[in-house]
Tab-separated table of C-alpha atoms in Angstrom:
chain	number	residue	atom	x	y	z
A	226	MET	CA	-158.096	-7.837	92.546
A	227	SER	CA	-161.260	-6.470	90.819
A	228	ALA	CA	-164.482	-8.545	90.797
A	229	ALA	CA	-165.164	-11.150	87.740
A	230	LYS	CA	-166.077	-9.281	84.580
A	231	SER	CA	-168.023	-10.542	81.798
A	232	ILE	CA	-166.437	-10.649	78.381
A	233	THR	CA	-166.464	-12.204	74.970
A	234	VAL	CA	-163.560	-14.028	73.633
A	235	ASN	CA	-163.843	-15.305	69.962
A	236	ASP	CA	-167.715	-15.135	70.262
A	237	GLN	CA	-167.768	-17.036	73.437
A	238	LEU	CA	-169.290	-15.448	76.694
A	239	ARG	CA	-166.891	-16.210	79.824
A	240	ARG	CA	-166.455	-14.486	83.004
A	241	SER	CA	-162.723	-13.542	83.977
A	242	GLU	CA	-161.059	-11.676	87.009
A	243	ALA	CA	-157.766	-10.868	84.665
A	244	ALA	CA	-156.740	-7.347	85.169
A	245	THR	CA	-155.334	-6.932	81.956
A	246	ILE	CA	-155.383	-8.723	78.327
A	247	ALA	CA	-152.100	-10.111	78.959
A	248	ASP	CA	-153.390	-11.571	82.244
A	249	LEU	CA	-156.534	-13.154	80.360
A	250	VAL	CA	-154.284	-14.655	77.660
A	251	ARG	CA	-152.415	-16.391	80.373
A	252	GLU	CA	-155.505	-17.311	82.101
A	253	LEU	CA	-156.528	-19.021	78.680
A	254	GLY	CA	-153.573	-21.124	78.921
A	255	LEU	CA	-151.847	-19.169	75.920
A	256	LYS	CA	-148.808	-17.107	75.563
A	257	PRO	CA	-149.096	-13.284	74.907
A	258	GLU	CA	-145.856	-13.549	72.481
A	259	LYS	CA	-147.441	-15.740	70.328
A	260	VAL	CA	-150.966	-14.325	69.782
A	261	ALA	CA	-152.581	-11.190	68.422
A	262	VAL	CA	-155.523	-9.738	70.224
A	263	GLU	CA	-158.256	-7.160	68.924
A	264	HIS	CA	-159.861	-5.484	71.761
A	265	ASN	CA	-163.252	-3.994	71.375
A	266	GLY	CA	-162.740	-3.728	67.339
A	267	VAL	CA	-159.161	-2.186	67.689
A	268	ILE	CA	-155.800	-3.912	67.510
A	269	ALA	CA	-154.169	-4.062	70.873
A	270	PRO	CA	-150.328	-3.753	69.907
A	271	ARG	CA	-148.430	-6.481	71.643
A	272	SER	CA	-146.320	-4.027	73.616
A	273	THR	CA	-149.222	-2.640	75.404
A	274	LEU	CA	-151.024	-6.302	76.425
A	275	GLU	CA	-149.596	-5.931	79.949
A	276	ASP	CA	-151.074	-2.739	80.482
A	277	VAL	CA	-154.299	-2.491	78.728
A	278	PRO	CA	-157.156	-3.222	81.596
A	279	LEU	CA	-159.863	-5.669	80.944
A	280	GLY	CA	-163.342	-4.073	81.510
A	281	ASP	CA	-166.395	-5.385	82.080
A	282	GLY	CA	-168.470	-6.227	78.531
A	283	ASP	CA	-165.232	-6.232	76.666
A	284	VAL	CA	-165.053	-8.186	73.461
A	285	LEU	CA	-162.092	-9.780	72.247
A	286	GLU	CA	-160.672	-11.660	69.375
A	287	ILE	CA	-157.439	-13.551	69.877
A	288	VAL	CA	-155.894	-14.942	67.029
A	289	HIS	CA	-152.458	-16.995	66.011
A	290	PHE	CA	-150.938	-18.529	62.850
A	291	VAL	CA	-151.758	-21.850	61.779
A	292	GLY	CA	-150.950	-23.865	58.776
A	293	GLY	CA	-152.062	-22.351	55.506
A	294	GLY	CA	-151.455	-21.813	51.806
B	201	MET	CA	-122.774	-34.482	24.000
B	202	THR	CA	-119.519	-32.960	25.290
B	203	GLU	CA	-120.235	-29.239	25.737
B	204	MET	CA	-117.717	-27.760	28.193
B	205	PRO	CA	-119.460	-27.338	31.747
B	206	THR	CA	-118.747	-23.938	33.071
B	207	ILE	CA	-121.338	-24.051	35.905
B	208	THR	CA	-119.890	-26.501	38.836
B	209	THR	CA	-122.056	-25.537	41.641
B	210	ASP	CA	-125.813	-26.806	41.939
B	211	SER	CA	-127.008	-23.462	40.692
B	212	ALA	CA	-125.779	-20.304	39.712
B	213	PRO	CA	-124.020	-18.857	42.547
B	214	ASP	CA	-125.300	-15.257	43.403
B	215	ASP	CA	-128.910	-15.949	42.034
B	216	SER	CA	-130.752	-14.749	44.810
B	217	TRP	CA	-133.853	-12.342	44.739
B	218	GLU	CA	-135.292	-9.562	46.711
B	219	VAL	CA	-138.684	-8.651	47.863
B	220	ALA	CA	-139.547	-5.493	49.849
B	221	GLY	CA	-135.726	-5.283	50.498
B	222	GLN	CA	-135.401	-8.839	51.928
B	223	ARG	CA	-132.888	-10.981	49.966
B	224	PHE	CA	-133.544	-14.937	49.617
B	225	THR	CA	-131.748	-17.648	47.961
B	226	SER	CA	-134.611	-19.987	47.692
B	227	ARG	CA	-137.298	-18.966	44.968
B	228	LEU	CA	-139.723	-21.445	46.232
B	229	ILE	CA	-142.308	-20.520	48.833
B	230	VAL	CA	-144.389	-23.176	50.307
B	231	GLY	CA	-147.831	-23.281	52.265
B	232	THR	CA	-148.152	-24.921	55.678
B	233	GLY	CA	-151.761	-26.222	55.019
B	234	LYS	CA	-153.289	-29.486	54.367
B	235	TYR	CA	-150.146	-31.895	55.880
B	236	LYS	CA	-150.841	-34.865	58.132
B	237	ASP	CA	-149.259	-33.328	61.010
B	238	PHE	CA	-146.559	-30.381	61.760
B	239	ALA	CA	-143.745	-32.867	61.752
B	240	GLN	CA	-144.369	-33.859	58.211
B	241	ASN	CA	-144.976	-30.258	57.426
B	242	ALA	CA	-141.739	-29.073	59.134
B	243	ALA	CA	-139.870	-32.063	57.156
B	244	ALA	CA	-141.456	-31.049	53.923
B	245	VAL	CA	-140.256	-27.301	54.404
B	246	GLU	CA	-136.756	-28.569	55.083
B	247	ALA	CA	-136.813	-30.762	52.040
B	248	SER	CA	-138.024	-27.890	49.840
B	249	GLY	CA	-135.337	-25.617	50.970
B	250	ALA	CA	-137.925	-22.792	51.518
B	251	GLN	CA	-136.952	-19.715	53.089
B	252	ILE	CA	-140.463	-18.326	53.253
B	253	VAL	CA	-143.519	-20.278	54.230
B	254	THR	CA	-147.333	-18.804	53.992
B	255	VAL	CA	-149.481	-19.197	56.861
B	256	ALA	CA	-153.030	-18.200	58.160
B	257	VAL	CA	-154.178	-16.289	60.930
B	258	ARG	CA	-157.209	-17.899	62.678
B	259	ARG	CA	-158.772	-17.877	66.294
B	260	VAL	CA	-156.760	-19.718	69.018
B	261	ASN	CA	-158.432	-22.711	70.290
B	262	ILE	CA	-159.446	-21.641	73.632
B	263	SER	CA	-161.078	-25.073	74.653
B	264	ASP	CA	-158.000	-27.007	74.377
B	265	PRO	CA	-154.955	-24.256	74.540
B	266	SER	CA	-152.400	-27.337	75.172
B	267	GLN	CA	-152.478	-28.232	71.438
B	268	PRO	CA	-149.418	-28.061	69.449
B	269	VAL	CA	-149.164	-25.051	67.378
B	270	LEU	CA	-147.156	-24.368	64.258
B	271	MET	CA	-144.757	-22.105	65.711
B	272	ASP	CA	-143.554	-25.052	67.722
B	273	TYR	CA	-142.315	-27.015	64.543
B	274	ILE	CA	-141.586	-24.221	62.189
B	275	ASP	CA	-139.292	-21.577	63.663
B	276	PRO	CA	-140.127	-18.050	62.679
B	277	LYS	CA	-136.859	-16.827	63.476
B	278	LYS	CA	-135.365	-19.172	60.659
B	279	ILE	CA	-138.122	-19.359	58.354
B	280	THR	CA	-139.880	-16.429	56.957
B	281	TYR	CA	-143.725	-16.257	57.890
B	282	LEU	CA	-145.741	-14.807	55.152
B	283	PRO	CA	-149.224	-14.395	56.567
B	284	ASN	CA	-152.122	-14.814	54.237
B	285	THR	CA	-155.636	-13.640	54.046
B	286	ALA	CA	-156.963	-17.100	52.863
B	287	GLY	CA	-160.811	-17.148	53.216
B	288	CYS	CA	-161.303	-13.498	53.154
B	289	PHE	CA	-163.942	-12.337	50.366
B	290	THR	CA	-163.651	-8.687	50.968
B	291	ALA	CA	-160.929	-5.975	51.301
B	292	ASP	CA	-162.191	-5.070	54.861
B	293	GLU	CA	-161.854	-8.700	56.277
B	294	ALA	CA	-158.294	-8.862	54.373
B	295	ILE	CA	-157.317	-5.939	55.929
B	296	ARG	CA	-158.340	-6.659	59.418
B	297	THR	CA	-156.623	-10.061	59.095
B	298	LEU	CA	-153.227	-8.550	58.037
B	299	ARG	CA	-153.410	-5.899	60.844
B	300	LEU	CA	-153.948	-8.628	63.344
B	301	ALA	CA	-150.951	-10.646	61.438
B	302	ARG	CA	-148.624	-7.746	61.776
B	303	GLU	CA	-149.240	-7.772	65.571
B	304	ALA	CA	-148.865	-11.618	66.018
B	305	GLY	CA	-145.580	-11.694	64.044
B	306	GLY	CA	-144.158	-8.175	63.983
B	307	TRP	CA	-143.557	-7.983	60.339
B	308	ASP	CA	-144.824	-6.189	57.153
B	309	LEU	CA	-144.154	-8.678	54.477
B	310	VAL	CA	-147.889	-10.206	53.876
B	311	LYS	CA	-149.778	-12.135	51.333
B	312	LEU	CA	-152.857	-10.527	50.193
B	313	GLU	CA	-155.748	-12.686	48.710
B	314	VAL	CA	-159.275	-11.456	48.333
B	315	LEU	CA	-161.385	-14.192	47.018
B	316	GLY	CA	-164.339	-13.577	44.661
B	317	GLU	CA	-166.242	-16.937	45.081
B	318	ALA	CA	-165.819	-20.166	46.728
B	319	ARG	CA	-166.179	-22.766	43.831
B	320	THR	CA	-163.276	-21.219	41.751
B	321	LEU	CA	-161.196	-19.239	44.553
B	322	TYR	CA	-160.677	-16.923	41.863
B	323	PRO	CA	-159.438	-13.347	43.258
B	324	ASP	CA	-161.929	-10.458	43.247
B	325	MET	CA	-159.684	-8.058	41.859
B	326	ARG	CA	-161.782	-4.991	42.470
B	327	GLU	CA	-161.525	-5.808	46.511
B	328	THR	CA	-157.926	-6.654	45.793
B	329	LEU	CA	-156.815	-3.502	44.432
B	330	LYS	CA	-158.433	-1.590	47.009
B	331	ALA	CA	-156.968	-3.786	49.912
B	332	THR	CA	-153.419	-3.259	48.187
B	333	GLU	CA	-153.582	0.600	48.438
B	334	VAL	CA	-154.744	0.833	52.052
B	335	LEU	CA	-152.185	-1.995	52.980
B	336	ALA	CA	-149.516	-0.231	51.342
B	337	ASN	CA	-150.614	3.074	52.694
B	338	GLU	CA	-150.439	1.577	56.308
B	339	GLY	CA	-146.879	0.400	55.454
B	340	PHE	CA	-147.437	-2.914	54.792
B	341	LYS	CA	-145.379	-4.787	52.083
B	342	PRO	CA	-148.109	-6.760	50.273
B	343	MET	CA	-147.298	-9.611	47.871
B	344	VAL	CA	-150.675	-9.853	45.953
B	345	TYR	CA	-152.299	-13.035	44.632
B	346	CYS	CA	-153.921	-12.013	41.380
B	347	VAL	CA	-155.317	-12.978	38.107
B	348	ASP	CA	-153.004	-13.758	35.184
B	349	ASP	CA	-153.908	-10.464	33.702
B	350	PRO	CA	-150.973	-8.342	32.726
B	351	ILE	CA	-153.180	-4.962	33.200
B	352	ALA	CA	-154.419	-5.982	36.550
B	353	ALA	CA	-150.841	-6.978	37.723
B	354	LYS	CA	-149.458	-3.378	36.848
B	355	GLN	CA	-152.409	-1.731	38.428
B	356	LEU	CA	-151.383	-3.829	41.627
B	357	GLU	CA	-147.729	-2.824	41.340
B	358	GLU	CA	-148.978	0.855	40.858
B	359	ALA	CA	-151.145	0.332	44.130
B	360	GLY	CA	-147.981	-0.698	46.176
B	361	ALA	CA	-147.921	-4.353	45.877
B	362	VAL	CA	-144.295	-5.353	46.289
B	363	ALA	CA	-144.608	-8.685	44.141
B	364	VAL	CA	-147.437	-9.857	41.892
B	365	MET	CA	-148.560	-13.608	42.316
B	366	PRO	CA	-150.757	-14.470	39.503
B	367	LEU	CA	-152.590	-17.846	39.626
B	368	GLY	CA	-151.486	-20.602	37.111
B	369	ALA	CA	-154.577	-22.303	37.772
B	370	PRO	CA	-157.565	-22.458	40.461
B	371	ILE	CA	-156.159	-22.857	43.913
B	372	GLY	CA	-155.587	-26.445	44.979
B	373	SER	CA	-156.566	-27.732	41.200
B	374	GLY	CA	-153.020	-28.944	40.123
B	375	LEU	CA	-153.763	-28.284	36.753
B	376	GLY	CA	-150.498	-26.321	36.079
B	377	ILE	CA	-149.998	-23.219	33.996
B	378	GLN	CA	-152.978	-22.871	31.990
B	379	ASN	CA	-152.080	-19.606	30.202
B	380	LYS	CA	-148.108	-19.475	29.622
B	381	VAL	CA	-148.723	-16.229	27.539
B	382	THR	CA	-150.162	-14.247	30.156
B	383	ILE	CA	-147.660	-15.220	32.517
B	384	ARG	CA	-145.025	-14.135	30.246
B	385	LEU	CA	-146.577	-10.762	29.307
B	386	ILE	CA	-146.830	-10.337	33.200
B	387	VAL	CA	-143.279	-11.207	33.936
B	388	GLU	CA	-142.134	-8.677	30.737
B	389	GLY	CA	-144.158	-5.510	32.304
B	390	ALA	CA	-143.569	-6.079	36.048
B	391	GLY	CA	-141.122	-3.982	37.771
B	392	VAL	CA	-141.789	-6.199	40.892
B	393	PRO	CA	-140.954	-9.884	41.375
B	394	VAL	CA	-143.602	-12.210	39.784
B	395	LEU	CA	-144.466	-15.584	41.487
B	396	VAL	CA	-146.866	-18.165	40.215
B	397	ASP	CA	-149.203	-18.681	42.974
B	398	ALA	CA	-151.750	-21.740	42.736
B	399	GLY	CA	-152.280	-24.210	40.065
B	400	VAL	CA	-148.901	-25.877	40.028
B	401	GLY	CA	-149.008	-29.863	40.393
B	402	THR	CA	-146.011	-31.314	39.767
B	403	ALA	CA	-142.247	-30.405	39.211
B	404	SER	CA	-142.337	-29.917	35.495
B	405	GLU	CA	-145.042	-27.143	36.272
B	406	ALA	CA	-142.901	-25.568	38.739
B	407	ALA	CA	-139.990	-25.552	36.179
B	408	GLU	CA	-142.232	-24.323	33.509
B	409	ALA	CA	-143.274	-21.211	35.660
B	410	MET	CA	-139.464	-20.593	36.262
B	411	GLU	CA	-138.525	-21.017	32.595
B	412	LEU	CA	-141.027	-18.387	31.816
B	413	GLY	CA	-139.011	-15.956	33.976
B	414	CYS	CA	-141.031	-15.848	37.003
B	415	ASP	CA	-138.940	-14.846	39.959
B	416	GLY	CA	-140.422	-17.846	42.105
B	417	VAL	CA	-143.158	-19.896	42.554
B	418	LEU	CA	-145.667	-20.302	45.523
B	419	MET	CA	-147.255	-23.663	46.262
B	420	ASN	CA	-149.019	-25.818	49.073
B	421	THR	CA	-151.253	-28.560	47.746
B	422	ALA	CA	-148.720	-29.883	45.193
B	423	ILE	CA	-146.620	-31.062	48.023
B	424	ALA	CA	-149.215	-31.664	51.187
B	425	GLU	CA	-151.092	-33.933	48.630
B	426	ALA	CA	-148.388	-35.872	47.097
B	427	GLN	CA	-148.258	-39.540	48.112
B	428	ASP	CA	-145.040	-38.639	49.600
B	429	PRO	CA	-145.051	-34.980	50.207
B	430	ILE	CA	-141.174	-34.908	51.423
B	431	ARG	CA	-139.991	-36.390	48.268
B	432	MET	CA	-142.266	-33.989	46.348
B	433	ALA	CA	-140.979	-31.070	48.330
B	434	ARG	CA	-137.362	-32.049	47.076
B	435	ALA	CA	-138.691	-32.551	43.606
B	436	MET	CA	-140.076	-29.035	43.705
B	437	LYS	CA	-136.820	-27.402	44.927
B	438	HIS	CA	-134.897	-28.945	42.064
B	439	ALA	CA	-137.762	-28.120	39.685
B	440	VAL	CA	-137.115	-24.481	40.545
B	441	LEU	CA	-133.669	-24.520	40.482
B	442	ALA	CA	-133.550	-26.088	37.096
B	443	GLY	CA	-136.405	-23.902	35.520
B	444	ARG	CA	-134.399	-20.853	36.844
B	445	ASP	CA	-131.078	-22.231	35.267
B	446	ALA	CA	-132.926	-22.890	32.010
B	447	TYR	CA	-134.530	-19.360	32.088
B	448	LEU	CA	-131.112	-17.854	32.585
B	449	ALA	CA	-129.320	-20.086	30.080
B	450	GLY	CA	-131.483	-18.914	27.234
B	451	ARG	CA	-133.033	-21.801	25.446
B	452	MET	CA	-132.522	-23.154	22.054
B	453	LYS	CA	-134.622	-21.923	19.103
B	454	THR	CA	-137.194	-24.520	18.062
B	455	ARG	CA	-137.268	-25.631	14.433
B	456	LYS	CA	-139.764	-27.199	12.350
B	457	TYR	CA	-137.731	-30.340	11.472
B	458	ALA	CA	-134.772	-32.354	12.562
B	459	ASP	CA	-131.331	-30.904	12.858
B	460	PRO	CA	-128.339	-33.486	13.412
B	461	SER	CA	-126.252	-33.247	16.428
B	462	SER	CA	-123.387	-35.308	14.916
B	463	PRO	CA	-121.188	-33.499	12.132
B	464	LEU	CA	-122.196	-35.098	8.362
B	465	ALA	CA	-118.662	-34.345	7.446
B	466	GLY	CA	-116.249	-37.625	7.834
B	467	LEU	CA	-119.303	-40.080	7.703
B	468	ILE	CA	-117.823	-43.696	6.740
């Protein structure tokens, strides 16, 4: 396992040892199949979440569907 | 009145509509905002008969991920989620939001709205048109919230909108359809479905939209802020069916004066 990385998730700084984006999503208590992720300003296709490595300094936006009109 | 009934079902049997290759029987689209809770929301959707619901795209709750989520109550496998761009004030924000929505949901049918100002929530048509072009080029099927302007509606269609959705009145106002003439002109000129989106406050106004020839109606606040949202959802379902039937039936001509319904001959 790699050392803890410093990342930004939805504007919040945090430390994580997750190896991939999917690992991070699970670490946050969320299901990868219910969210969408922007990784350093680029959409991370859902099919690649298990494969994209998380790097030190990465910036992520994690969103999902909520009620709206 | 003893006119012979020819329609025995609740509505014309094969009166479905199509948007971007997807066919729906319900012409009512409902929002999922402003409800007391998800359970009430789900019950209202059920009562409305809607097959499409609009949803917003927002950041996940990192501090409390165990909170219930919309998908736990309204199953996206049974009800089509139409992701919106509510709260976006530029084309770029809206495009970014829908790219994420496509990843979250896995579908291309989306609702585009680019707002011009917070006070009226009127659409910014310059940004809306720009976003429509970009989205259409990226393979999205944008249903587009717009002003009730027949020229703007046509321009959106040319830019790749799969449906145009003019406001009846400002979002959340419940003021009803303010300009029936422009809605009718949009319907007459459109080659894609037209849905009144925003402004409907009660059932008669939903029926009115359908009587003008619209393909459907989209609403949120009228149901969510009713005293009894589930009953209002049902009222809206019937209003849309009634308005559609009235449109298809072709209304009588109006007269300036009375015309008796009973024969004058044989009067005692």
